[in-house]
Amino acid sequence: MRHYWHDGHHTAWTWIVPGIITLLVGLVLVGVLVLLWRALAGRGTPAAGAPPHWQGDGAGPPAAVPPAAAPPTPEQVLAHRLASGEIDVDEYRHRLAALHGGAPPPMPPRPPE
């Protein structure tokens, strides 16, 4: 017959630690199974009678992407340059007339400074 130092009696730790380890292993196993199920669930084909926007993940149809803004017209570029102070009113009129194919209006004389 064997003789143990604890004389055959178990302490609380001999029950608590294995119980905690068993619980943790079970939780990890359940977590792995859930992740595996979620990864494989999105790969199937839509079920019969599923709506046409079925994506497999329940997200529905993708959000509409707004169209890209059109580039500014030459007139808008000129107006922006005038507003920002890059060109003055006379140069704006001169360039606008050139864009429209007409002869630029005569430049008015500048007032004396």
Short mmCIF file of C-alpha atoms in Angstrom, two decimals:
data_model
loop_
_atom_site.label_atom_id
_atom_site.label_comp_id
_atom_site.label_asym_id
_atom_site.label_seq_id
_atom_site.Cartn_x
_atom_site.Cartn_y
_atom_site.Cartn_z
CA MET A 1 0.00 0.00 0.00
CA ARG A 2 1.27 3.44 -0.87
CA HIS A 3 1.58 6.19 1.63
CA TYR A 4 1.16 9.77 0.49
CA TRP A 5 2.31 12.80 2.39
CA HIS A 6 -1.28 14.06 2.52
CA ASP A 7 -2.42 10.76 3.94
CA GLY A 8 -5.02 10.22 1.22
CA HIS A 9 -6.94 13.42 1.85
CA HIS A 10 -7.48 16.01 -0.85
CA THR A 11 -7.32 19.72 -0.24
CA ALA A 12 -9.52 22.34 -1.87
CA TRP A 13 -6.83 23.14 -4.46
CA THR A 14 -6.84 19.61 -5.78
CA TRP A 15 -10.45 20.17 -6.84
CA ILE A 16 -10.42 23.88 -7.80
CA VAL A 17 -7.42 23.98 -10.15
CA PRO A 18 -8.47 21.02 -12.35
CA GLY A 19 -12.00 22.41 -12.48
CA ILE A 20 -10.77 25.81 -13.67
CA ILE A 21 -8.49 24.22 -16.26
CA THR A 22 -11.34 22.05 -17.55
CA LEU A 23 -13.60 25.10 -17.82
CA LEU A 24 -10.96 27.09 -19.74
CA VAL A 25 -10.28 24.24 -22.16
CA GLY A 26 -14.02 23.90 -22.78
CA LEU A 27 -14.39 27.65 -23.46
CA VAL A 28 -11.48 27.61 -25.91
CA LEU A 29 -12.97 24.61 -27.69
CA VAL A 30 -16.38 26.31 -27.98
CA GLY A 31 -14.71 29.51 -29.25
CA VAL A 32 -12.80 27.62 -31.94
CA LEU A 33 -15.97 25.85 -33.05
CA VAL A 34 -17.91 29.13 -33.26
CA LEU A 35 -15.16 30.79 -35.31
CA LEU A 36 -14.98 27.79 -37.63
CA TRP A 37 -18.75 27.75 -38.08
CA ARG A 38 -18.86 31.49 -38.85
CA ALA A 39 -16.02 31.18 -41.38
CA LEU A 40 -17.69 28.31 -43.21
CA ALA A 41 -21.25 29.70 -43.04
CA GLY A 42 -20.47 32.56 -45.45
CA ARG A 43 -19.19 30.27 -48.21
CA GLY A 44 -22.42 28.56 -49.16
CA THR A 45 -24.87 29.39 -51.89
CA PRO A 46 -28.07 31.23 -51.06
CA ALA A 47 -30.88 29.10 -49.79
CA ALA A 48 -33.94 28.59 -51.96
CA GLY A 49 -36.20 31.60 -51.63
CA ALA A 50 -33.47 33.85 -50.25
CA PRO A 51 -33.73 37.49 -51.28
CA PRO A 52 -31.58 38.52 -54.27
CA HIS A 53 -29.30 40.69 -52.13
CA TRP A 54 -28.17 37.75 -50.04
CA GLN A 55 -24.49 38.19 -49.20
CA GLY A 56 -23.94 35.27 -46.87
CA ASP A 57 -23.14 37.44 -43.87
CA GLY A 58 -26.50 39.16 -43.41
CA ALA A 59 -25.12 42.54 -44.36
CA GLY A 60 -27.54 43.08 -47.22
CA PRO A 61 -26.68 44.85 -50.45
CA PRO A 62 -23.49 46.89 -50.58
CA ALA A 63 -23.83 50.61 -50.02
CA ALA A 64 -24.03 52.70 -53.17
CA VAL A 65 -20.80 54.47 -54.01
CA PRO A 66 -21.35 58.11 -54.90
CA PRO A 67 -20.10 59.04 -58.36
CA ALA A 68 -16.85 60.93 -58.59
CA ALA A 69 -17.15 64.69 -58.90
CA ALA A 70 -16.65 66.05 -62.41
CA PRO A 71 -13.51 68.10 -62.96
CA PRO A 72 -14.04 71.86 -62.88
CA THR A 73 -14.72 73.64 -66.15
CA PRO A 74 -12.22 76.22 -67.41
CA GLU A 75 -14.68 78.97 -66.48
CA GLN A 76 -14.82 77.63 -62.91
CA VAL A 77 -11.03 77.54 -62.73
CA LEU A 78 -10.87 81.15 -63.89
CA ALA A 79 -13.53 82.20 -61.39
CA HIS A 80 -11.62 80.46 -58.61
CA ARG A 81 -8.38 82.18 -59.59
CA LEU A 82 -10.18 85.54 -59.58
CA ALA A 83 -11.73 84.83 -56.18
CA SER A 84 -8.40 83.77 -54.68
CA GLY A 85 -6.67 86.88 -56.02
CA GLU A 86 -4.33 85.13 -58.46
CA ILE A 87 -5.64 87.25 -61.33
CA ASP A 88 -7.43 90.59 -61.46
CA VAL A 89 -10.78 91.42 -63.10
CA ASP A 90 -9.21 92.64 -66.34
CA GLU A 91 -7.19 89.48 -66.82
CA TYR A 92 -10.28 87.40 -65.93
CA ARG A 93 -12.33 89.08 -68.66
CA HIS A 94 -9.49 88.78 -71.16
CA ARG A 95 -9.01 85.05 -70.53
CA LEU A 96 -12.77 84.38 -70.43
CA ALA A 97 -13.19 85.99 -73.85
CA ALA A 98 -10.29 83.91 -75.17
CA LEU A 99 -11.96 80.76 -73.88
CA HIS A 100 -15.18 81.58 -75.69
CA GLY A 101 -13.36 82.22 -78.96
CA GLY A 102 -14.15 85.91 -79.16
CA ALA A 103 -11.73 88.75 -79.34
CA PRO A 104 -10.90 90.01 -75.91
CA PRO A 105 -12.56 93.28 -75.06
CA PRO A 106 -10.28 96.25 -75.18
CA MET A 107 -8.51 96.83 -71.94
CA PRO A 108 -9.79 99.96 -70.26
CA PRO A 109 -7.14 102.45 -69.34
CA ARG A 110 -5.90 102.15 -65.81
CA PRO A 111 -6.57 105.05 -63.54
CA PRO A 112 -3.50 107.00 -62.50
CA GLU A 113 -2.10 106.06 -59.18
#
